[in-house]
XYZ file of C-alpha atoms in Angstrom:
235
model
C 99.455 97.339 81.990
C 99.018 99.931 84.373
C 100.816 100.085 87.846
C 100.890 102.509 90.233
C 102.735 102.362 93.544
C 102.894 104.606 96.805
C 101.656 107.581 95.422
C 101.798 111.362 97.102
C 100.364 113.867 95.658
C 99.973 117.731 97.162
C 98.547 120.833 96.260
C 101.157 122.833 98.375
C 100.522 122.171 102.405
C 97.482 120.005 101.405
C 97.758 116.053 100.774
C 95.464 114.998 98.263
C 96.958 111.395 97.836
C 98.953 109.082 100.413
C 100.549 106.163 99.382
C 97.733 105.486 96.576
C 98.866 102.202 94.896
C 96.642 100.330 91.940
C 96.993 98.693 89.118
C 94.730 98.475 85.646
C 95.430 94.910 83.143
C 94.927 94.722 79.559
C 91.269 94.918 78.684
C 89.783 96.013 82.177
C 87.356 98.282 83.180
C 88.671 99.629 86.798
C 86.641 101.667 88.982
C 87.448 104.414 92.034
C 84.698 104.870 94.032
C 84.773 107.620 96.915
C 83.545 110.850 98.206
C 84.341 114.684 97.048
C 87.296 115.316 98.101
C 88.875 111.328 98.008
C 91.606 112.350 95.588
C 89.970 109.840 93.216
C 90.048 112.926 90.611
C 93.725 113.754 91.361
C 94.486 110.217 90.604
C 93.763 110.554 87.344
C 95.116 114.027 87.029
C 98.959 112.328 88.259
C 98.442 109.612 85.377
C 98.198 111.580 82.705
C 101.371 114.471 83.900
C 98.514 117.565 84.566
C 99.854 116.926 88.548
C 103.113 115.769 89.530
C 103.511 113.000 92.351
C 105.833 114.273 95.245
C 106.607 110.638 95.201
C 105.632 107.347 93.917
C 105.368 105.775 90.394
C 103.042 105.586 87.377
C 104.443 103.075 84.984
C 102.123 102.182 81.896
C 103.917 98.733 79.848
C 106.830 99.418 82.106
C 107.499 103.235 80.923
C 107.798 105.153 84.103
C 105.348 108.042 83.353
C 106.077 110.570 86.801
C 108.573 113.086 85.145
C 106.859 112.895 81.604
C 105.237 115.889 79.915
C 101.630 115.048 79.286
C 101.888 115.381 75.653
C 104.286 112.816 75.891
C 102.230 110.120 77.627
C 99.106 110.945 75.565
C 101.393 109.178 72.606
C 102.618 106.565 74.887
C 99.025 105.812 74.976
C 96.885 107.471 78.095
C 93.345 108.991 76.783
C 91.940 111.330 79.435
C 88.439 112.876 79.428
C 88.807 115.354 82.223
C 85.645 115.714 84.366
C 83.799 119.517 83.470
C 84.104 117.775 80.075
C 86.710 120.876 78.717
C 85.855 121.098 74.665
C 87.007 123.739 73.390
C 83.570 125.561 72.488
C 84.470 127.932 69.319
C 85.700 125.155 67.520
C 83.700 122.568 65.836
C 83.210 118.886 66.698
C 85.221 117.846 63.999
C 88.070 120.038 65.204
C 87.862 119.474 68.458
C 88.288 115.397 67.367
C 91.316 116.527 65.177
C 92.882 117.765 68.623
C 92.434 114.123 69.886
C 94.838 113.375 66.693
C 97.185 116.354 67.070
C 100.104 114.302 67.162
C 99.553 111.799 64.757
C 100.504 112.066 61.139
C 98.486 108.882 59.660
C 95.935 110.555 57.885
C 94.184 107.645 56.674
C 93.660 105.745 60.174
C 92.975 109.356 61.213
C 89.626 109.656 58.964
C 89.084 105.997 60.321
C 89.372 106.314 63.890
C 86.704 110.011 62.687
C 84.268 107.130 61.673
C 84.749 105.041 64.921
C 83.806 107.976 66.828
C 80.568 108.953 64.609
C 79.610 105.318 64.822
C 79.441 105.724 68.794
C 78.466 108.609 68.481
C 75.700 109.453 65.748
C 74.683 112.773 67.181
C 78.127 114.006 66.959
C 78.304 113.208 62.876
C 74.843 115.231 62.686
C 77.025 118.300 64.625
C 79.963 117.879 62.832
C 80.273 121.284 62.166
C 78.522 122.951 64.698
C 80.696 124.929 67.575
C 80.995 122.368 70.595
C 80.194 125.439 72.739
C 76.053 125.192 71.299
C 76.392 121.274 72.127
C 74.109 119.590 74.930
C 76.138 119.009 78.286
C 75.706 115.151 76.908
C 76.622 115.583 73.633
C 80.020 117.725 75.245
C 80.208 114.645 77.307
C 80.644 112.301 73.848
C 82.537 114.820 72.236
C 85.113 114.621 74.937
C 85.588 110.794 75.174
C 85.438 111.040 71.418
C 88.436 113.212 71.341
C 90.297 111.070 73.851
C 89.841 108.678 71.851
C 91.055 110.056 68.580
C 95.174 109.693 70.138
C 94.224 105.769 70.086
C 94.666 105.151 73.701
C 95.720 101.608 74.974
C 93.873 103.001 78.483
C 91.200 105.802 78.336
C 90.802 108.018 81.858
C 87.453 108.957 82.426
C 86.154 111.373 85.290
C 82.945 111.976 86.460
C 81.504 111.115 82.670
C 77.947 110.842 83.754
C 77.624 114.011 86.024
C 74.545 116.581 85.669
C 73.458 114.444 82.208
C 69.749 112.942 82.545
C 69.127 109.626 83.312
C 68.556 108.160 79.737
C 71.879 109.753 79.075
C 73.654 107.857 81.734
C 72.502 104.967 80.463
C 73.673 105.567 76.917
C 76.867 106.798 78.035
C 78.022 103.504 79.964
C 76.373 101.584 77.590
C 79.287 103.134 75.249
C 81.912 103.018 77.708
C 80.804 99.414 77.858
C 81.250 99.268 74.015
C 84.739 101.061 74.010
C 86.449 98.497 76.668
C 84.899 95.115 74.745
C 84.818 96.070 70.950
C 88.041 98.293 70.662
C 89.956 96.740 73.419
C 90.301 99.562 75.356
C 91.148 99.396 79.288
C 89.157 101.584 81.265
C 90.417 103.364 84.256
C 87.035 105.163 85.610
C 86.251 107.617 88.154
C 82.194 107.965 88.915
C 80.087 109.023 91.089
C 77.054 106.766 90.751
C 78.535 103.666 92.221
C 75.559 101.567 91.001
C 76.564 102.251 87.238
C 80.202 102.035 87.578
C 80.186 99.141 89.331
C 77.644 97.562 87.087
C 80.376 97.435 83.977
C 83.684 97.441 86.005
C 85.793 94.625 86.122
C 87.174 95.702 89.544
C 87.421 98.840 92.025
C 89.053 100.944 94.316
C 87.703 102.586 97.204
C 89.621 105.862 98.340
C 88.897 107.600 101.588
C 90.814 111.237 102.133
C 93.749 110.152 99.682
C 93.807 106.671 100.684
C 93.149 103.122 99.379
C 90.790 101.780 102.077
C 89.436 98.972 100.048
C 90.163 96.726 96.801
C 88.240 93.809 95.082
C 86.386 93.063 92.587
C 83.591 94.937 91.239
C 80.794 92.294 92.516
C 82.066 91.706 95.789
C 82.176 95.860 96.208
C 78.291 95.473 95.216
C 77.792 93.145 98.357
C 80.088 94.925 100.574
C 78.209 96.323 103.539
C 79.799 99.001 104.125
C 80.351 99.991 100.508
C 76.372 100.161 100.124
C 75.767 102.240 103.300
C 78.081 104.930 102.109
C 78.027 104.648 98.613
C 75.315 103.123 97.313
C 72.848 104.634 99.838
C 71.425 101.203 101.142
């Protein structure tokens, strides 16, 4: 579904990515494991047009997505909950979902998909009206996969999803993300710092080391990996 090949990306003299290639199928949850600094965030960012590859391509379904507006690829089908979580916090939950939908014009499967999201969510039908700026850093944290998921994405982009939220939150939170890849279908492209959890529900992962690919396999292999567990999963 998702293919990426020989990626570059810079932030002026500085190389982020180098030759980054990776690829996501229907229905998988895909991890990228690495330090600060791997690029594993500015993968993501390249995906869904907020960077621009010097080189490379990013083809979702065959659609080359490289010189694409992000508004564009968001209706293509690319969800992405940015990591800082980035609600907009003087509008309400409910409008900050209807910014999920801005695009569509279905109003019916709009109220619908509203109703997936409370399902997933509870807490965020009990704030429904409240200003996502009073919200818990968790409940910002649902409110912003809840909006990614409101454009109906056939792959969701998630970054960093469980950072600074307490540990029953974690859990809760890839429980969901869990829920989201095997109830609605949704392929997963995920970007986590807590190695143990992401590799727990990933189908597969990536390993990036100062903008580069260093390793690829699948998700329980990268749990035996030696080296994998010295440096990130601090055994």
């Amino acid at each position: 579904m998702l293919t990426v090949r020989n990626l570059d990306v810079r932030y002026g003299p500085i190389q982020a990515l180098r030759d980054v290639s990776l690829e996501v199928q229907r229905g998988e949850i895909v991890t990228l494991i690495g330090s600060n600094g791997a690029g594993k965030s500015s993968t993501l960012r390249a995906i869904s047009g907020l960077v621009k590859p010097s080189t490379g391509e990013i083809l979702l379904d065959g659609v080359e997505l490289t010189k694409m507006e992000p508004h564009r690829i968001v209706r293509i089908g690319i969800g992405h909950a940015p990591e800082g979580r980035r609600v907009f916090p003087s509008l309400t939950v409910r409008e900050n979902l209807e910014l999920g939908a801005y695009w569509r014009r279905d109003m019916e499967g709009i109220k619908a998909d509203w109703e997936k999201v409370f399902a997933l969510f509870p807490r965020l039908k009990e704030r429904a009206n409240q200003a996502a700026g009073t919200l818990s850093g968790g409940e910002q944290q649902m409110l912003a996969i809840g909006r990614a998921l409101m454009g109906r994405p056939k792959l969701l982009l998630l970054d960093e999803p469980s950072l600074g939220l307490a540990p029953f939150l974690v859990k809760e939170i890839f429980r969901i993300i869990r829920e989201i890849n095997e109830e609605e279908g949704c392929a997963v492209l995920l970007v986590e710092q807590n190695a143990h959890q992401a590799l727990a529900i990933a189908h597969r992962g990536y390993v990036l080391e100062s903008g580069q690919v260093v390793l690829s396999a699948s998700a329980e292999s990268l749990i035996r990996n030696e080296d994998v567990k010295k440096a990130y999963l601090g055994e």
